[in-house]
GROMACS .gro file of C-alpha atoms in nm:
model
  224
    1MET     CA    1   0.000   0.000   0.000
    2ASN     CA    2   0.154   0.327  -0.113
    3ILE     CA    3   0.090   0.590   0.157
    4SER     CA    4   0.279   0.877   0.317
    5PRO     CA    5   0.518   0.818   0.609
    6GLU     CA    6   0.282   1.004   0.842
    7LEU     CA    7  -0.011   0.787   0.739
    8ARG     CA    8   0.205   0.476   0.765
    9LYS     CA    9   0.280   0.567   1.126
   10ARG     CA   10  -0.092   0.601   1.201
   11VAL     CA   11  -0.157   0.264   1.040
   12ASP     CA   12   0.117   0.100   1.245
   13ASN     CA   13  -0.024   0.252   1.564
   14LYS     CA   14  -0.371   0.117   1.484
   15ILE     CA   15  -0.228  -0.230   1.425
   16ALA     CA   16  -0.032  -0.207   1.750
   17GLU     CA   17  -0.357  -0.135   1.937
   18LEU     CA   18  -0.504  -0.465   1.822
   19ASP     CA   19  -0.182  -0.656   1.880
   20SER     CA   20  -0.176  -0.543   2.242
   21MET     CA   21  -0.496  -0.733   2.315
   22ALA     CA   22  -0.487  -1.008   2.050
   23GLY     CA   23  -0.391  -1.267   2.308
   24MET     CA   24  -0.722  -1.211   2.487
   25LEU     CA   25  -0.937  -1.265   2.178
   26PRO     CA   26  -1.112  -1.604   2.145
   27CYS     CA   27  -1.064  -1.597   1.768
   28ILE     CA   28  -0.813  -1.536   1.491
   29ALA     CA   29  -0.768  -1.167   1.410
   30CYS     CA   30  -0.636  -1.056   1.074
   31ILE     CA   31  -0.580  -0.713   0.920
   32HIS     CA   32  -0.544  -0.642   0.548
   33ASN     CA   33  -0.491  -0.312   0.371
   34ARG     CA   34  -0.706  -0.180   0.089
   35ASP     CA   35  -0.487  -0.362  -0.165
   36LEU     CA   36  -0.579  -0.691   0.008
   37GLU     CA   37  -0.222  -0.727   0.135
   38LEU     CA   38  -0.170  -0.883   0.476
   39GLU     CA   39  -0.072  -0.633   0.745
   40TYR     CA   40  -0.129  -0.834   1.062
   41LEU     CA   41  -0.222  -1.181   1.184
   42SER     CA   42  -0.269  -1.262   1.551
   43PRO     CA   43  -0.034  -1.515   1.717
   44LEU     CA   44  -0.306  -1.782   1.710
   45GLY     CA   45  -0.339  -1.745   1.334
   46GLN     CA   46   0.037  -1.757   1.285
   47LYS     CA   47   0.055  -2.076   1.490
   48GLN     CA   48  -0.220  -2.244   1.289
   49LEU     CA   49  -0.056  -2.154   0.957
   50GLY     CA   50   0.290  -2.248   1.082
   51HIS     CA   51   0.455  -1.921   0.971
   52THR     CA   52   0.553  -1.593   1.131
   53LEU     CA   53   0.386  -1.269   1.028
   54GLU     CA   54   0.702  -1.161   0.846
   55GLN     CA   55   0.708  -1.486   0.647
   56LEU     CA   56   0.342  -1.455   0.555
   57LYS     CA   57   0.377  -1.092   0.446
   58ALA     CA   58   0.677  -1.184   0.232
   59MET     CA   59   0.456  -1.425   0.036
   60GLY     CA   60   0.252  -1.137  -0.103
   61HIS     CA   61  -0.075  -1.241  -0.266
   62ASP     CA   62   0.048  -1.603  -0.279
   63TYR     CA   63  -0.047  -1.613   0.089
   64HIS     CA   64  -0.415  -1.625  -0.007
   65HIS     CA   65  -0.373  -1.911  -0.253
   66LEU     CA   66  -0.158  -2.120  -0.021
   67PHE     CA   67  -0.382  -2.114   0.284
   68PHE     CA   68  -0.733  -2.027   0.162
   69GLU     CA   69  -0.967  -2.201  -0.080
   70THR     CA   70  -1.010  -1.906  -0.315
   71GLU     CA   71  -1.139  -2.078  -0.629
   72GLU     CA   72  -1.462  -2.187  -0.464
   73ALA     CA   73  -1.496  -1.890  -0.230
   74ASP     CA   74  -1.764  -1.625  -0.246
   75PHE     CA   75  -1.607  -1.402   0.018
   76VAL     CA   76  -1.377  -1.204  -0.212
   77PRO     CA   77  -1.661  -1.017  -0.392
   78LYS     CA   78  -1.820  -0.949  -0.053
   79VAL     CA   79  -1.501  -0.797   0.085
   80VAL     CA   80  -1.441  -0.591  -0.229
   81ALA     CA   81  -1.798  -0.456  -0.207
   82LEU     CA   82  -1.738  -0.371   0.159
   83LEU     CA   83  -1.428  -0.169   0.074
   84LYS     CA   84  -1.607   0.014  -0.206
   85SER     CA   85  -1.892   0.107   0.028
   86LYS     CA   86  -1.654   0.290   0.267
   87ASP     CA   87  -1.918   0.228   0.535
   88VAL     CA   88  -1.747   0.163   0.869
   89SER     CA   89  -2.073   0.039   1.023
   90GLN     CA   90  -2.117  -0.234   0.762
   91ARG     CA   91  -2.005  -0.592   0.824
   92VAL     CA   92  -1.991  -0.892   0.594
   93SER     CA   93  -2.008  -1.248   0.723
   94TYR     CA   94  -1.917  -1.562   0.535
   95PHE     CA   95  -1.768  -1.909   0.558
   96GLN     CA   96  -1.423  -1.985   0.425
   97ARG     CA   97  -1.193  -2.284   0.414
   98VAL     CA   98  -0.841  -2.261   0.557
   99LYS     CA   99  -0.556  -2.510   0.544
  100PHE     CA  100  -0.361  -2.538   0.870
  101TYR     CA  101   0.009  -2.614   0.894
  102HIS     CA  102   0.085  -2.984   0.826
  103GLU     CA  103  -0.286  -3.057   0.770
  104ASN     CA  104  -0.423  -3.212   0.451
  105GLU     CA  105  -0.788  -3.120   0.498
  106TRP     CA  106  -0.947  -2.778   0.468
  107VAL     CA  107  -1.102  -2.640   0.788
  108TRP     CA  108  -1.423  -2.439   0.769
  109HIS     CA  109  -1.423  -2.103   0.950
  110ALA     CA  110  -1.705  -1.864   1.037
  111THR     CA  111  -1.571  -1.521   0.948
  112THR     CA  112  -1.669  -1.154   0.975
  113SER     CA  113  -1.495  -0.854   0.816
  114GLN     CA  114  -1.531  -0.481   0.879
  115ILE     CA  115  -1.350  -0.162   0.781
  116LEU     CA  116  -1.101  -0.075   1.055
  117MET     CA  117  -0.939   0.250   0.943
  118GLN     CA  118  -0.985   0.529   0.689
  119ASP     CA  119  -0.773   0.826   0.591
  120ASP     CA  120  -0.883   1.188   0.632
  121ASP     CA  121  -1.065   1.173   0.297
  122GLY     CA  122  -1.266   0.867   0.396
  123GLU     CA  123  -1.067   0.627   0.180
  124VAL     CA  124  -1.024   0.280   0.328
  125LEU     CA  125  -0.682   0.201   0.469
  126LEU     CA  126  -0.741  -0.119   0.666
  127PHE     CA  127  -1.010  -0.378   0.720
  128ILE     CA  128  -1.017  -0.632   1.000
  129THR     CA  129  -1.133  -0.993   0.993
  130PHE     CA  130  -1.225  -1.221   1.281
  131SER     CA  131  -1.242  -1.597   1.219
  132VAL     CA  132  -1.342  -1.894   1.432
  133PRO     CA  133  -1.285  -2.254   1.315
  134ILE     CA  134  -1.596  -2.470   1.319
  135ASP     CA  135  -1.543  -2.744   1.576
  136PRO     CA  136  -1.520  -3.074   1.380
  137LYS     CA  137  -1.633  -3.266   1.690
  138HIS     CA  138  -1.962  -3.077   1.726
  139HIS     CA  139  -2.264  -3.285   1.628
  140LEU     CA  140  -2.386  -3.015   1.386
  141THR     CA  141  -2.055  -2.970   1.207
  142SER     CA  142  -2.108  -3.252   0.957
  143LYS     CA  143  -2.447  -3.108   0.861
  144VAL     CA  144  -2.309  -2.756   0.827
  145THR     CA  145  -2.017  -2.883   0.621
  146ARG     CA  146  -2.249  -3.073   0.390
  147LEU     CA  147  -2.465  -2.764   0.335
  148LEU     CA  148  -2.161  -2.547   0.264
  149GLU     CA  149  -2.020  -2.798   0.018
  150GLU     CA  150  -2.358  -2.827  -0.155
  151ASN     CA  151  -2.365  -2.449  -0.187
  152ILE     CA  152  -2.020  -2.452  -0.349
  153PHE     CA  153  -2.135  -2.728  -0.585
  154LEU     CA  154  -2.448  -2.529  -0.672
  155ARG     CA  155  -2.255  -2.213  -0.759
  156LYS     CA  156  -2.001  -2.402  -0.968
  157ASN     CA  157  -2.260  -2.599  -1.163
  158TYR     CA  158  -2.558  -2.366  -1.190
  159GLY     CA  159  -2.494  -2.304  -1.559
  160LYS     CA  160  -2.503  -2.676  -1.638
  161PHE     CA  161  -2.821  -2.732  -1.440
  162ALA     CA  162  -2.990  -2.431  -1.602
  163ALA     CA  163  -2.935  -2.595  -1.942
  164LEU     CA  164  -3.178  -2.875  -1.852
  165GLY     CA  165  -3.531  -2.852  -1.983
  166ARG     CA  166  -3.842  -2.889  -1.766
  167ARG     CA  167  -3.896  -3.252  -1.861
  168GLU     CA  168  -3.529  -3.334  -1.807
  169LYS     CA  169  -3.550  -3.193  -1.454
  170GLU     CA  170  -3.857  -3.407  -1.387
  171VAL     CA  171  -3.673  -3.716  -1.510
  172LEU     CA  172  -3.366  -3.626  -1.303
  173GLN     CA  173  -3.580  -3.587  -0.992
  174LEU     CA  174  -3.729  -3.934  -1.031
  175ILE     CA  175  -3.400  -4.099  -1.125
  176ALA     CA  176  -3.238  -3.950  -0.815
  177THR     CA  177  -3.497  -4.120  -0.596
  178GLY     CA  178  -3.388  -4.457  -0.733
  179LYS     CA  179  -3.668  -4.519  -0.982
  180SER     CA  180  -3.601  -4.731  -1.288
  181ASN     CA  181  -3.665  -4.619  -1.645
  182GLN     CA  182  -3.990  -4.818  -1.645
  183GLU     CA  183  -4.107  -4.653  -1.322
  184VAL     CA  184  -4.017  -4.305  -1.447
  185ALA     CA  185  -4.198  -4.377  -1.773
  186GLY     CA  186  -4.509  -4.482  -1.583
  187GLU     CA  187  -4.517  -4.168  -1.370
  188LEU     CA  188  -4.456  -3.928  -1.658
  189PHE     CA  189  -4.671  -4.118  -1.911
  190ILE     CA  190  -4.387  -4.152  -2.160
  191SER     CA  191  -4.205  -4.453  -2.301
  192ALA     CA  192  -3.904  -4.615  -2.134
  193ALA     CA  193  -3.706  -4.541  -2.450
  194THR     CA  194  -3.785  -4.171  -2.411
  195VAL     CA  195  -3.672  -4.185  -2.049
  196GLU     CA  196  -3.344  -4.343  -2.158
  197THR     CA  197  -3.295  -4.064  -2.413
  198HIS     CA  198  -3.360  -3.803  -2.144
  199ARG     CA  199  -3.120  -3.980  -1.908
  200ARG     CA  200  -2.847  -3.982  -2.171
  201ASN     CA  201  -2.899  -3.612  -2.250
  202ILE     CA  202  -2.904  -3.520  -1.881
  203LYS     CA  203  -2.575  -3.698  -1.815
  204GLN     CA  204  -2.418  -3.526  -2.114
  205LYS     CA  205  -2.537  -3.177  -2.014
  206LEU     CA  206  -2.432  -3.221  -1.652
  207ASP     CA  207  -2.111  -3.405  -1.736
  208ALA     CA  208  -2.231  -3.672  -1.494
  209GLY     CA  209  -2.070  -4.013  -1.512
  210SER     CA  210  -2.273  -4.200  -1.255
  211LEU     CA  211  -2.600  -4.216  -1.063
  212PHE     CA  212  -2.416  -4.065  -0.766
  213ASP     CA  213  -2.331  -3.757  -0.976
  214LEU     CA  214  -2.696  -3.721  -1.074
  215MET     CA  215  -2.805  -3.752  -0.712
  216GLU     CA  216  -2.556  -3.481  -0.614
  217TYR     CA  217  -2.717  -3.243  -0.863
  218ALA     CA  218  -3.065  -3.336  -0.742
  219ARG     CA  219  -2.973  -3.266  -0.378
  220ALA     CA  220  -2.793  -2.940  -0.450
  221PHE     CA  221  -3.080  -2.802  -0.657
  222ASP     CA  222  -3.355  -2.918  -0.418
  223LEU     CA  223  -3.509  -3.181  -0.643
  224VAL     CA  224  -3.504  -3.439  -0.364
   0.00000   0.00000   0.00000
């Protein structure tokens, strides 16, 4: 972030304020500047990522791609919209996946971001983010994770699903419940051969190779 030395000092003082109490926070605290560059990460966050703040800052924007699932994330547009709004009272909440140090699996986090500091002209300088990992041992975690993953699947594949016609969606719905071509034909008053044609076209449009793939579409788009 290219700012004057005087403004840089004010930014550093603001970050120091948070750092002085970061150890008392029951969450991970993170500060980015308006260019989405990392300025601060609380000790808990550094421990989970297995790197010091200096090491993480040296990574530049690669930091985001190494530790966060950015390809499937919807939080980036939300944060960008927050910064454009310049509204310090506005908050955005979202879920994001983070990869901890020496861990192979992504960990879901509940996260909230808010503008932390502006310059004298009202331009955003810093925004702060608080994140809490979702406890994998909680009995609701598996359900929450499934819903979040279905939402990711829905956003990635909406275009494919939208290409299906009304009749194809009806056939998909019945197939996903385990009905045979004959049973689907009986319910829709069409021939089994027509059902097979619909099934073939559906699999081609959705790039689905198995019944499981079809069922995943049906669940994500509320057909079953």
